[in-house]
Short mmCIF file of C-alpha atoms and ligand atoms in Angstrom, two decimals:
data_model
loop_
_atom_site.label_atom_id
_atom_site.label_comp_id
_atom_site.label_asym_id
_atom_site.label_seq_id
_atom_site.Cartn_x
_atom_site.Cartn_y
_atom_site.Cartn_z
CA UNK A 1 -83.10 128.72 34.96
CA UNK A 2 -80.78 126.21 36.51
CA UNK A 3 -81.70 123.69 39.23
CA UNK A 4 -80.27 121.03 40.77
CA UNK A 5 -81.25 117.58 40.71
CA UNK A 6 -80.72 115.80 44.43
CA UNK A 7 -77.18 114.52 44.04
CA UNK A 8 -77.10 110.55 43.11
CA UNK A 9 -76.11 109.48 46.66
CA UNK A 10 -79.03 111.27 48.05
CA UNK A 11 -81.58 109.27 45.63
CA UNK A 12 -79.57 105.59 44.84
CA UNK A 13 -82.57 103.64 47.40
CA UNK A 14 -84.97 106.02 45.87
CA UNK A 15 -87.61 104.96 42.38
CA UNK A 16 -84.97 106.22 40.13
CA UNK A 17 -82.46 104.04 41.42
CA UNK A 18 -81.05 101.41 38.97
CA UNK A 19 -79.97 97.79 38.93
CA UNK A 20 -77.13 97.12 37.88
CA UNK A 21 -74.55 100.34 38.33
CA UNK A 22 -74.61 100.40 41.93
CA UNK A 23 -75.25 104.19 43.05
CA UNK A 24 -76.75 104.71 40.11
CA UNK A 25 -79.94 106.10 38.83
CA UNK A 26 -81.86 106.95 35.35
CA UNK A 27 -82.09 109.96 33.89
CA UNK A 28 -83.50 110.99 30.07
CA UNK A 29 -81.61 113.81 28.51
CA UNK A 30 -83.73 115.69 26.21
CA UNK A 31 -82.21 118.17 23.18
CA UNK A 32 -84.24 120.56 22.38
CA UNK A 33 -81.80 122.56 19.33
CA UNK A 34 -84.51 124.81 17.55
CA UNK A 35 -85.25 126.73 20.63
CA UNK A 36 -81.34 127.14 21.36
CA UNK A 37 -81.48 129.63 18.38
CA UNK A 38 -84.29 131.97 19.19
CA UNK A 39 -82.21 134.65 21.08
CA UNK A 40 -84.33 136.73 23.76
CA UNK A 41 -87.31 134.55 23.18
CA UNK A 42 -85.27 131.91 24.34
CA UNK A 43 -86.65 132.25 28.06
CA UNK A 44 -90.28 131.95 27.11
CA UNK A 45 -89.85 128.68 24.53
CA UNK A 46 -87.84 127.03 27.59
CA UNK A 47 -91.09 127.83 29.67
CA UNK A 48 -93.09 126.77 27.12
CA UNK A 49 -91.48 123.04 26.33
CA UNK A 50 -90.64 122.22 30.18
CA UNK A 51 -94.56 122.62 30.91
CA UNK A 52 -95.19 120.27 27.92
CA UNK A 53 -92.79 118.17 28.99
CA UNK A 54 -94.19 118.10 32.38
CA UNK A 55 -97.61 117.90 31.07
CA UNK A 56 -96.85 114.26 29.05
CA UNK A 57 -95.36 112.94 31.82
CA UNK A 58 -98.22 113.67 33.89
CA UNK A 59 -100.39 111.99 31.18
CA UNK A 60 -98.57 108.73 31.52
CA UNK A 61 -98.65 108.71 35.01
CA UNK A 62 -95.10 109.45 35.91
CA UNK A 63 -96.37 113.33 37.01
CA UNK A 64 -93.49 113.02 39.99
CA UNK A 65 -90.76 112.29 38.55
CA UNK A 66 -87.74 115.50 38.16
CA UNK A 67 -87.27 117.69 35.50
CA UNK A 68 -84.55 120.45 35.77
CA UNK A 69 -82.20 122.36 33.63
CA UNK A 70 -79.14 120.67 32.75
CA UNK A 71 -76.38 122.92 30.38
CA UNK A 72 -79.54 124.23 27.51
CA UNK A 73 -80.57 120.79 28.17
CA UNK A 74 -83.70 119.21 30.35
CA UNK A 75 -82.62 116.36 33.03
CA UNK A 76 -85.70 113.96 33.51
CA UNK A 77 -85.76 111.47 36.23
CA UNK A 78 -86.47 107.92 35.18
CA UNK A 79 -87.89 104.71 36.40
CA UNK A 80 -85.56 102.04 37.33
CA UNK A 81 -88.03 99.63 36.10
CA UNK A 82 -87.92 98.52 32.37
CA UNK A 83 -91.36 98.96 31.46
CA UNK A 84 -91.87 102.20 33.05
CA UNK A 85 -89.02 103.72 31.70
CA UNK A 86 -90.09 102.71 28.03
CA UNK A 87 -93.72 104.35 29.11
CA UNK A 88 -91.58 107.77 29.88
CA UNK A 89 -89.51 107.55 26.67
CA UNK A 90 -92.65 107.46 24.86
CA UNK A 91 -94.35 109.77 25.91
CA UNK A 92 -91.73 112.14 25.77
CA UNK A 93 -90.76 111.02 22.36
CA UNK A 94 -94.23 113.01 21.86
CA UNK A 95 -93.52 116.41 22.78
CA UNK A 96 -93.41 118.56 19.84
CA UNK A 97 -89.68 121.10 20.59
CA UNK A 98 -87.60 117.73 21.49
CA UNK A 99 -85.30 116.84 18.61
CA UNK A 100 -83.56 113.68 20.69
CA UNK A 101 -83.60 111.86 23.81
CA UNK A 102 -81.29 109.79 25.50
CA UNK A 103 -81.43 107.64 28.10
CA UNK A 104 -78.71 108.13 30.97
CA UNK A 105 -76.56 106.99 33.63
CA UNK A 106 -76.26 109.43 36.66
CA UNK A 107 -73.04 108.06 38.85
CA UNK A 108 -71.40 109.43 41.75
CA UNK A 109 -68.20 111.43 40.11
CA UNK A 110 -65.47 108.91 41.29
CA UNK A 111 -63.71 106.66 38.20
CA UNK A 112 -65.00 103.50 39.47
CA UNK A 113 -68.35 104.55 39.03
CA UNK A 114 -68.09 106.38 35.53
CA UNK A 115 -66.74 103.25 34.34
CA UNK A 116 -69.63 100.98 35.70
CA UNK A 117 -71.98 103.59 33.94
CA UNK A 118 -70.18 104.03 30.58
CA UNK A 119 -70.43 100.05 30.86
CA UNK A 120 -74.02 100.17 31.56
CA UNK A 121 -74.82 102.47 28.42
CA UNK A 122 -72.32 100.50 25.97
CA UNK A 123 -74.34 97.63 26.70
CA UNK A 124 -77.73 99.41 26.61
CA UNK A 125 -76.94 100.15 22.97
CA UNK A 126 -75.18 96.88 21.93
CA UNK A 127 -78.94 95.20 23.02
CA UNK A 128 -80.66 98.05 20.96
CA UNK A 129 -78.46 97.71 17.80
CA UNK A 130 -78.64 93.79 18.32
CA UNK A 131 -82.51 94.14 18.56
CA UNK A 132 -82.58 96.53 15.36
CA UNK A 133 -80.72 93.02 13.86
CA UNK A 134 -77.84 95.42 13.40
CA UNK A 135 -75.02 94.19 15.36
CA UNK A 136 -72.39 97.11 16.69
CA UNK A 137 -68.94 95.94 16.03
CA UNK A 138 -67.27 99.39 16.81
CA UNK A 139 -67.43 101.92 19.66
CA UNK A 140 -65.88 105.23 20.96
CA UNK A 141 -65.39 106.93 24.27
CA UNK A 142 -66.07 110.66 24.20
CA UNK A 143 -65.32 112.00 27.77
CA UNK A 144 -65.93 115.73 28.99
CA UNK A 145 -64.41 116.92 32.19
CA UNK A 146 -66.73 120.20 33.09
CA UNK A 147 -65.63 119.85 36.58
CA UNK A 148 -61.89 120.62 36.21
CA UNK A 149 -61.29 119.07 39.87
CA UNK A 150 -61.73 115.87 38.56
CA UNK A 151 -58.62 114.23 38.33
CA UNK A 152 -58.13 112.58 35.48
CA UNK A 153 -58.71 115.22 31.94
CA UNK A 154 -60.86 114.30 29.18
CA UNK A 155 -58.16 112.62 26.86
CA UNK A 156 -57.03 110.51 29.79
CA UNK A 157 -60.09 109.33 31.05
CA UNK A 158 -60.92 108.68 27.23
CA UNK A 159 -57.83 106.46 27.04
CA UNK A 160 -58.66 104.67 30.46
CA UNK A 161 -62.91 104.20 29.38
CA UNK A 162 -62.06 102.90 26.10
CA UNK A 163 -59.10 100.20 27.64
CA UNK A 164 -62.12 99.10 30.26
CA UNK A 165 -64.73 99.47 27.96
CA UNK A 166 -62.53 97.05 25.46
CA UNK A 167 -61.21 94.66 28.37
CA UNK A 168 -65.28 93.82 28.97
CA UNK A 169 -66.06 93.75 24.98
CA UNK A 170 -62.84 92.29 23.87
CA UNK A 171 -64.94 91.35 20.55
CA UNK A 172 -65.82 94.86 19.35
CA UNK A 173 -62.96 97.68 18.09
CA UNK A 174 -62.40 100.74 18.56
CA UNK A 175 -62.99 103.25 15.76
CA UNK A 176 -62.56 107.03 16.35
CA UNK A 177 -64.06 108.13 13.17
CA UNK A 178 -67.42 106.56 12.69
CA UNK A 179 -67.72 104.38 15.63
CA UNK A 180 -71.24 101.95 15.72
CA UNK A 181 -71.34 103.30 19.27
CA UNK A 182 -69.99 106.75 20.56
CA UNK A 183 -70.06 106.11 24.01
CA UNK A 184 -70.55 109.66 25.81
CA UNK A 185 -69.48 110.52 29.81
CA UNK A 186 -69.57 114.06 31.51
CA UNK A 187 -68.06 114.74 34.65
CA UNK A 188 -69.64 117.67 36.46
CA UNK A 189 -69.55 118.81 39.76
CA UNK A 190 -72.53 116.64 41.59
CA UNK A 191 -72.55 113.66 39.20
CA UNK A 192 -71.26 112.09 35.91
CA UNK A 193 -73.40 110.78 33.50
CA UNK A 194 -73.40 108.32 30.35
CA UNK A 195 -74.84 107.84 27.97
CA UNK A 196 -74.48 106.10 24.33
CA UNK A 197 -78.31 105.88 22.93
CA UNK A 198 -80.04 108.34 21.51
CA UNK A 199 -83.73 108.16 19.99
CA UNK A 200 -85.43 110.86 17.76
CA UNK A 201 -87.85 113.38 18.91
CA UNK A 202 -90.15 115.26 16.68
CA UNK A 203 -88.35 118.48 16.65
CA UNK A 204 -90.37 121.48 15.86
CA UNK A 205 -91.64 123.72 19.12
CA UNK A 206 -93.41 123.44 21.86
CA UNK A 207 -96.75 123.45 21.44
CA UNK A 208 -98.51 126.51 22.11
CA UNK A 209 -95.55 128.60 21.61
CA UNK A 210 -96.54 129.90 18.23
CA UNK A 211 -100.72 130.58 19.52
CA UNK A 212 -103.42 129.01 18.33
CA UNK A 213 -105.01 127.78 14.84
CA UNK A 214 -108.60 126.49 13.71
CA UNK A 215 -107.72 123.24 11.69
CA UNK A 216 -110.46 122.10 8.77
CA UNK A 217 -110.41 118.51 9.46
CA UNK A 218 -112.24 116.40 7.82
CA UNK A 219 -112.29 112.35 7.45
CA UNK A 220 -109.04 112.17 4.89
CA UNK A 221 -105.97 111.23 4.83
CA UNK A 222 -104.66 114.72 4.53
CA UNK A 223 -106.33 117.05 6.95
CA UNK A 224 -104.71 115.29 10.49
CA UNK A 225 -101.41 115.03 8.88
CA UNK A 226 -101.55 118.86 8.41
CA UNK A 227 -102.84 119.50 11.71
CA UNK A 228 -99.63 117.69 13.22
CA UNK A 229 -97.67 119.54 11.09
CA UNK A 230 -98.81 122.87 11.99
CA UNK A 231 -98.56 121.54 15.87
CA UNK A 232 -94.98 120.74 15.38
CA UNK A 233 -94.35 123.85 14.59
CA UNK A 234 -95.85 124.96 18.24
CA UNK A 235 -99.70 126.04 16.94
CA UNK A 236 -102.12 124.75 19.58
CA UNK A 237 -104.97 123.57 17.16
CA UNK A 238 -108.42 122.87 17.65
CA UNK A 239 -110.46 121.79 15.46
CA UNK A 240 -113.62 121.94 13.04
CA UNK A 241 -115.60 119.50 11.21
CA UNK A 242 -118.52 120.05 8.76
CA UNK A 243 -120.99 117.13 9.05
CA UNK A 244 -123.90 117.27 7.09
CA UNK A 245 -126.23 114.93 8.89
CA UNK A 246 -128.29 112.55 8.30
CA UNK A 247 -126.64 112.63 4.63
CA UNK A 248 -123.60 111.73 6.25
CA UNK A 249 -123.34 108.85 9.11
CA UNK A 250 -122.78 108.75 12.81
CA UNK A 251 -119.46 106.66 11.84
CA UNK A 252 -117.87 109.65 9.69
CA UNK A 253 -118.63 111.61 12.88
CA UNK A 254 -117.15 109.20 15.30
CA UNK A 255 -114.04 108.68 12.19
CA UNK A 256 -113.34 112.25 12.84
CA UNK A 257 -113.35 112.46 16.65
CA UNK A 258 -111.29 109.08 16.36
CA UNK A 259 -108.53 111.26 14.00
CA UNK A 260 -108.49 114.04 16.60
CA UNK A 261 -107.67 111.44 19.23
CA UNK A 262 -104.91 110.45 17.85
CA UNK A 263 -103.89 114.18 17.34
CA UNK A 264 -104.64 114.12 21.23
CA UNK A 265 -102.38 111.63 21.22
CA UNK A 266 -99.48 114.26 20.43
CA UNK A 267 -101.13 117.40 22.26
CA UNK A 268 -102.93 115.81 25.64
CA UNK A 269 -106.44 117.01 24.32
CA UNK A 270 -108.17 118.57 21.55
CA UNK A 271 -111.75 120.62 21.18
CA UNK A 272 -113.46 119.68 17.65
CA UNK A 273 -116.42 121.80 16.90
CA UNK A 274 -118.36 119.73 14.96
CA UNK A 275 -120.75 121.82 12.78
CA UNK A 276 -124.14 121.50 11.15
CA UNK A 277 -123.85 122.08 7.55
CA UNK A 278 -126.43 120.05 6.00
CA UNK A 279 -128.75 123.36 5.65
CA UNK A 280 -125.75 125.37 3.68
CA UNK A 281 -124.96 122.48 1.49
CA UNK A 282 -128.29 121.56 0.37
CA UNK A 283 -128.64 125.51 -0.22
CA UNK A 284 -125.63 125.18 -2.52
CA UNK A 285 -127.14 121.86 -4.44
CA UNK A 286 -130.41 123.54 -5.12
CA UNK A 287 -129.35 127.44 -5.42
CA UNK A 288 -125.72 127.02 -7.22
CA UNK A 289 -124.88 125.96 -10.77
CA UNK A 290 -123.33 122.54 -10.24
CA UNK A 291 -119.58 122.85 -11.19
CA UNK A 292 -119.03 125.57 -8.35
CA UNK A 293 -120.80 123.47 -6.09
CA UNK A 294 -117.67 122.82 -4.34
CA UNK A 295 -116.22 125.88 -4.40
CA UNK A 296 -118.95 127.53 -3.03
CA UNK A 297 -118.82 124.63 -0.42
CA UNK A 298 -115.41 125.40 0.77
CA UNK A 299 -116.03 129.40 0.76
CA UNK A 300 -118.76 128.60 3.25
CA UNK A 301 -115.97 126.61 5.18
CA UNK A 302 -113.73 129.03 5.16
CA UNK A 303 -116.25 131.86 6.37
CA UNK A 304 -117.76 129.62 9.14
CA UNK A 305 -113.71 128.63 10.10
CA UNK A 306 -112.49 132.05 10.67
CA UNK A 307 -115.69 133.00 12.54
CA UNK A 308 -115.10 130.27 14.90
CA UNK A 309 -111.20 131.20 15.05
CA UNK A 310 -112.45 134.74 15.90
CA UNK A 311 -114.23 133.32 18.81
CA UNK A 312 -111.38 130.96 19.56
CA UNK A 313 -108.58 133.45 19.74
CA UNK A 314 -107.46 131.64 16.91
CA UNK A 315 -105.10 133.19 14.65
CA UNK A 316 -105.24 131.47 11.69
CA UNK A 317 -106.92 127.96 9.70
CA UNK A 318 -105.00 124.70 8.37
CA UNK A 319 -106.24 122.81 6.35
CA UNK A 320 -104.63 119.83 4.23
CA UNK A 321 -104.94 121.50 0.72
CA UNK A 322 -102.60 120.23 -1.51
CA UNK A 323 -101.77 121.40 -5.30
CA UNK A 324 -103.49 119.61 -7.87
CA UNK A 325 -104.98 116.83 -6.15
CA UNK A 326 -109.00 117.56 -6.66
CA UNK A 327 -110.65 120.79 -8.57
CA UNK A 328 -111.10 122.68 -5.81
CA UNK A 329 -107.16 122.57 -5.23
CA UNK A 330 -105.93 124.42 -8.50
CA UNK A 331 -104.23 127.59 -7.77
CA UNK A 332 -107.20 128.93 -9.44
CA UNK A 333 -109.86 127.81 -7.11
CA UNK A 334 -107.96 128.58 -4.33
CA UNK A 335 -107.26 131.86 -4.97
CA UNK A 336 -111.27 132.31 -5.50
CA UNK A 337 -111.39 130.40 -2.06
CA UNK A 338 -108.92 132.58 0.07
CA UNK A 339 -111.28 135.88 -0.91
CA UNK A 340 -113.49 134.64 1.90
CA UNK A 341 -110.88 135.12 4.68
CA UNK A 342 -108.59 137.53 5.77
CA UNK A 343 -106.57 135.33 8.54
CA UNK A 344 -103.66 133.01 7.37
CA UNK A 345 -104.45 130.21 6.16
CA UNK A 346 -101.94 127.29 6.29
CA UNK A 347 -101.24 124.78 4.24
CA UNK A 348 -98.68 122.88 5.59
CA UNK A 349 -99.02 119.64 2.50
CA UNK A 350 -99.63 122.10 0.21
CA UNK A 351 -96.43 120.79 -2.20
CA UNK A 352 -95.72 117.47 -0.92
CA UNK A 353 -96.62 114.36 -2.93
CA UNK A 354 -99.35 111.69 -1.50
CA UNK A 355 -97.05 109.11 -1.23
CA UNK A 356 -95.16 111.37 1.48
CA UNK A 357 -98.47 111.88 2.81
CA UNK A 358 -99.35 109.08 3.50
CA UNK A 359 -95.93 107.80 5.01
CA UNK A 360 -96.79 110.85 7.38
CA UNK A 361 -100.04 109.81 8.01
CA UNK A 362 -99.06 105.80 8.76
CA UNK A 363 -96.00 107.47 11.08
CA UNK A 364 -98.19 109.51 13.04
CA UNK A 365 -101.23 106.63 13.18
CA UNK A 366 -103.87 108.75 11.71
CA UNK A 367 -103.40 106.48 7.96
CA UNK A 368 -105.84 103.21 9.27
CA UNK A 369 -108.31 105.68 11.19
CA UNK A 370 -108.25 107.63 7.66
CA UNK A 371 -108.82 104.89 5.30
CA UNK A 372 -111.97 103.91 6.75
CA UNK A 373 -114.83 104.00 4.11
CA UNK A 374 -117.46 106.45 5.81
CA UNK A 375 -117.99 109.63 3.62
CA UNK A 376 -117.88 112.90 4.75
CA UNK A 377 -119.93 115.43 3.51
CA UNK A 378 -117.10 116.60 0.59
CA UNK A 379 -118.64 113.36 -1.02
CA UNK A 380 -122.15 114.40 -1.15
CA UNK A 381 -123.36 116.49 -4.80
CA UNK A 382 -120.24 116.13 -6.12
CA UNK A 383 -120.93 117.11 -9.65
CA UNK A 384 -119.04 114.95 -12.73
CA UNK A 385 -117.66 118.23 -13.71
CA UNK A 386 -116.20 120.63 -11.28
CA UNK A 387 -114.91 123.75 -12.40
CA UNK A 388 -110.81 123.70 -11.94
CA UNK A 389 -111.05 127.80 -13.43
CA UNK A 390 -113.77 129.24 -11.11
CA UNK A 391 -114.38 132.80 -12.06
CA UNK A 392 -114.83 134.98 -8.84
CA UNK A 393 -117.59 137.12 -10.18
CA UNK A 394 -119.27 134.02 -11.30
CA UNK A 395 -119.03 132.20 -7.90
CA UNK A 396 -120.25 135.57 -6.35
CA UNK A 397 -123.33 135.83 -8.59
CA UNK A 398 -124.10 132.04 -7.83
CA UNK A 399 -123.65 133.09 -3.96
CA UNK A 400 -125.87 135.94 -4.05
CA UNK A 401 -129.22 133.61 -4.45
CA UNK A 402 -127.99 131.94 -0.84
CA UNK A 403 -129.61 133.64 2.51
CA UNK A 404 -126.44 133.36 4.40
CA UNK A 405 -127.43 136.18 6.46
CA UNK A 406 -129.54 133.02 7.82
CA UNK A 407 -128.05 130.52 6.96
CA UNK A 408 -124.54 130.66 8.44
CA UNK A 409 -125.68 132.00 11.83
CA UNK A 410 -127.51 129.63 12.31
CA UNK A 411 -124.65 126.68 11.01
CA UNK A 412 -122.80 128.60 13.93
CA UNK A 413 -125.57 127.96 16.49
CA UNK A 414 -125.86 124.41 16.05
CA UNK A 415 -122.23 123.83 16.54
CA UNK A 416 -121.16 121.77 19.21
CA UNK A 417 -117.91 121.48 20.74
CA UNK A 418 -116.39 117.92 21.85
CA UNK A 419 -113.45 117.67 23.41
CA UNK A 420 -111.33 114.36 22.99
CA UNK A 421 -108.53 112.82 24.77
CA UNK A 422 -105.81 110.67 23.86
P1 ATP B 501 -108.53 115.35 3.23
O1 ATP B 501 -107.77 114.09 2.93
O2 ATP B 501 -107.98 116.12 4.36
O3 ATP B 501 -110.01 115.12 3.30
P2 ATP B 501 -108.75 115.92 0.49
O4 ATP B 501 -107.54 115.64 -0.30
O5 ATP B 501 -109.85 114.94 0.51
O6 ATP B 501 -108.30 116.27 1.97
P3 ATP B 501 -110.70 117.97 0.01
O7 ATP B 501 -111.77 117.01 0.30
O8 ATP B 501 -110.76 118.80 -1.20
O9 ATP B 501 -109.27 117.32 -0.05
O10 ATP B 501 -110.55 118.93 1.25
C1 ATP B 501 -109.53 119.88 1.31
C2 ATP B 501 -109.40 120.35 2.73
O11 ATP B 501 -110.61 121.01 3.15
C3 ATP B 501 -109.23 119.22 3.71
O12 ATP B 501 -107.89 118.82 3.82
C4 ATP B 501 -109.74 119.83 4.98
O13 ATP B 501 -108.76 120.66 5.58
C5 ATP B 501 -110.90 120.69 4.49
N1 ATP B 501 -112.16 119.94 4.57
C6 ATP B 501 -112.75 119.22 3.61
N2 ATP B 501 -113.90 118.68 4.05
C7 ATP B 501 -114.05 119.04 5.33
C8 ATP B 501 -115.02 118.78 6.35
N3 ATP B 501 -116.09 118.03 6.12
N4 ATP B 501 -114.84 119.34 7.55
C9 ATP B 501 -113.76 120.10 7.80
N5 ATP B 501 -112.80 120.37 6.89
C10 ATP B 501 -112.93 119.85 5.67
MG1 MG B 502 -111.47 114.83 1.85
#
């Protein structure tokens, strides 16, 4: 799956072409460890995260710059120009399979030149520490010869960086055991590179390389944060909302298609059947005793969910269920929930605490969107007593005065599917 890049010479008066290293250009590096690990599958994850990878950069506009194989690593051409490059960076700092980035100096493979780009990265992170109002006051070289024609070896050309590198920062030492900055060069055949940044990606896999998943989302705090955990893990999600209009408003809608942007955000786009459940839940509220209200609710949820995944090629729901927070999230009640469904459902917050939550949900910028006051339709009938100990033949007897034979059809039929973008 290797490729070559056009060697540095070929491109220096081309876009990619840097300032200040002359001969230079900018490259990302991307690390994509996870996907290192899954033996013969290997081929297909690689597939998998270069197309997202290609995808996002089409998305932000940059859909011709390179992207080739490097050593189990992906080589990305990048603008010369500040702004630009910090639009690339972003928007791969998005796709889900990339645990780091850094940005890189591609030289010509002659000494002169490695040292004008291991100069060029020191200083790129001494301006990034400074900026983080955390000054660097150490560094390290760490130099690779791959191409063993080069002429100096790795320990000399260490010894011969680090003197330059120290001539031009006279002001910062040298510490080989936990430097402030390790400042990294590899010699290959075609071109050396440096680098000495390196920002977080957010791991996982790439998306669609674990299928496809129906996620519950409502207008909480909890449901995105456990679709963009389940996406991390590679699940292409769309999504489904119950909306029980006019009970509930035209804002909750618009809250909810405004959460799945922001999922978009992460993914490039995202389908959210929005169904009609006002009929089912006002069923419920006159048909069911009170405290199973809920419960009976979220059964219907569950049924209408895996009908849609069925349709979908969806292979399982997510939903943000987590222990203990409301009565329908005892082990209990969700046991007397899961009868409904056969496919997996996952339940990606399903132990952590809110407070983690919500760090999640401010990190991924789905927490303001979230907060908003416009109930959904979880908020309507909510009786002062919910049962926390449903019993399953009890919640079936209450069920068996509902027409669902009609009813949930017809929920189905007045579905409609949106489809946002970022
Ligand atoms: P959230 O913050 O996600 O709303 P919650 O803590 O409020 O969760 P519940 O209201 O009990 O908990 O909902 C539990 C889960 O059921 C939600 O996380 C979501 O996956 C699903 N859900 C609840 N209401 C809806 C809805 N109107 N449409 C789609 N899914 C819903
Ligand atoms: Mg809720």
């Amino acid at each position: 799956m290797s490729e070559r890049l056009p060697s540095s010479a070929a491109r220096s008066s081309g876009p990619a072409a840097a300032g200040p290293v002359p001969g230079a250009r900018r490259l990302l590096l991307l690390r994509y460890g996870e996907i290192g690990l899954k033996g013969k599958n290997r081929p297909g994850f690689e597939r998998q995260l270069r197309l997202r990878v290609e995808e996002a950069l089409a998305r932000a506009g940059f859909g011709d710059v390179e992207v080739a194989w490097r050593n189990g690593r992906l080589l990305v051409g990048s603008p010369a120009e500040e702004e630009a490059r910090a639009a690339v960076e972003r928007a791969l700092g998005r796709v889900f399979g990339i645990v780091s980035l850094s940005p890189v100096w591609g030289v010509p493979p002659a000494p002169e030149a490695i040292e004008g780009a291991a100069l060029a990265a020191l200083e790129e992170a001494l301006a990034e520490a400074a900026s983080r109002g955390r000054p660097a006051r150490t560094f390290k070289v760490e130099a690779r010869r791959v191409d063993k024609r080069f002429p100096l070896g790795s320990l000399e050309m260490n010894a011969r960086l680090g003197g330059f590198l120290h001539r031009a920062h006279p002001e910062l030492g040298v510490d080989v055991h936990a430097p402030d900055v390790r400042v990294q060069v590899e010699v290959r055949e075609r071109e050396a590179y440096a680098f000495a940044l390196t920002l977080p990606g957010p791991g996982g896999l790439p998306l669609g390389s674990s299928g496809r998943a129906v996620l519950l989302l409502s207008g909480g705090i909890d449901s995105p944060v456990a679709g963009w955990m389940a996406m991390r893990r590679g699940i292409e999600i769309e999504a489904v909302h119950f909306e029980s209009f006019p009970y509930t408003s035209e804002q909750a809608r618009e809250k909810v298609l405004e959460l799945a942007r922001i999922l978009a955000g992460w993914s490039g786009e995202m389908t959210v059947h929005v169904v009609h459940f006002t009929d089912i839940q006002t069923a419920i509220y006159r048909e069911a005793p009170a405290e199973l209200g809920v419960i009976l609710m979220r059964r219907a949820m569950f049924r209408l969910a895996e009908e849609l995944a069925r349709r979908r090629g969806a292979l399982g729901t997510v939903t943000g269920e987590n222990v203990g927070q409301v009565a329908s999230q005892t082990l209990e009640s969700m046991g007397v929930i899961n009868r409904v469904t056969t496919l997996p459902v996952l339940r990606p917050l399903i132990t952590m605490d809110k407070s983690q939550i919500i760090e999640e949900a401010r990190r991924i910028g789905t927490y303001e969107t979230s907060i908003l006051p416009y109930a959904d339709c979880c908020s309507l009938f909510v009786p002062a007593h919910p049962a926390t100990r449903p019993r399953l033949a009890e919640v079936e007897g209450a069920e068996a005065r509902i027409d669902w034979e009609r009813l949930l059809p017809e929920a189905l039929e007045r579905t409609v599917a949106v489809s946002v973008r970022p």
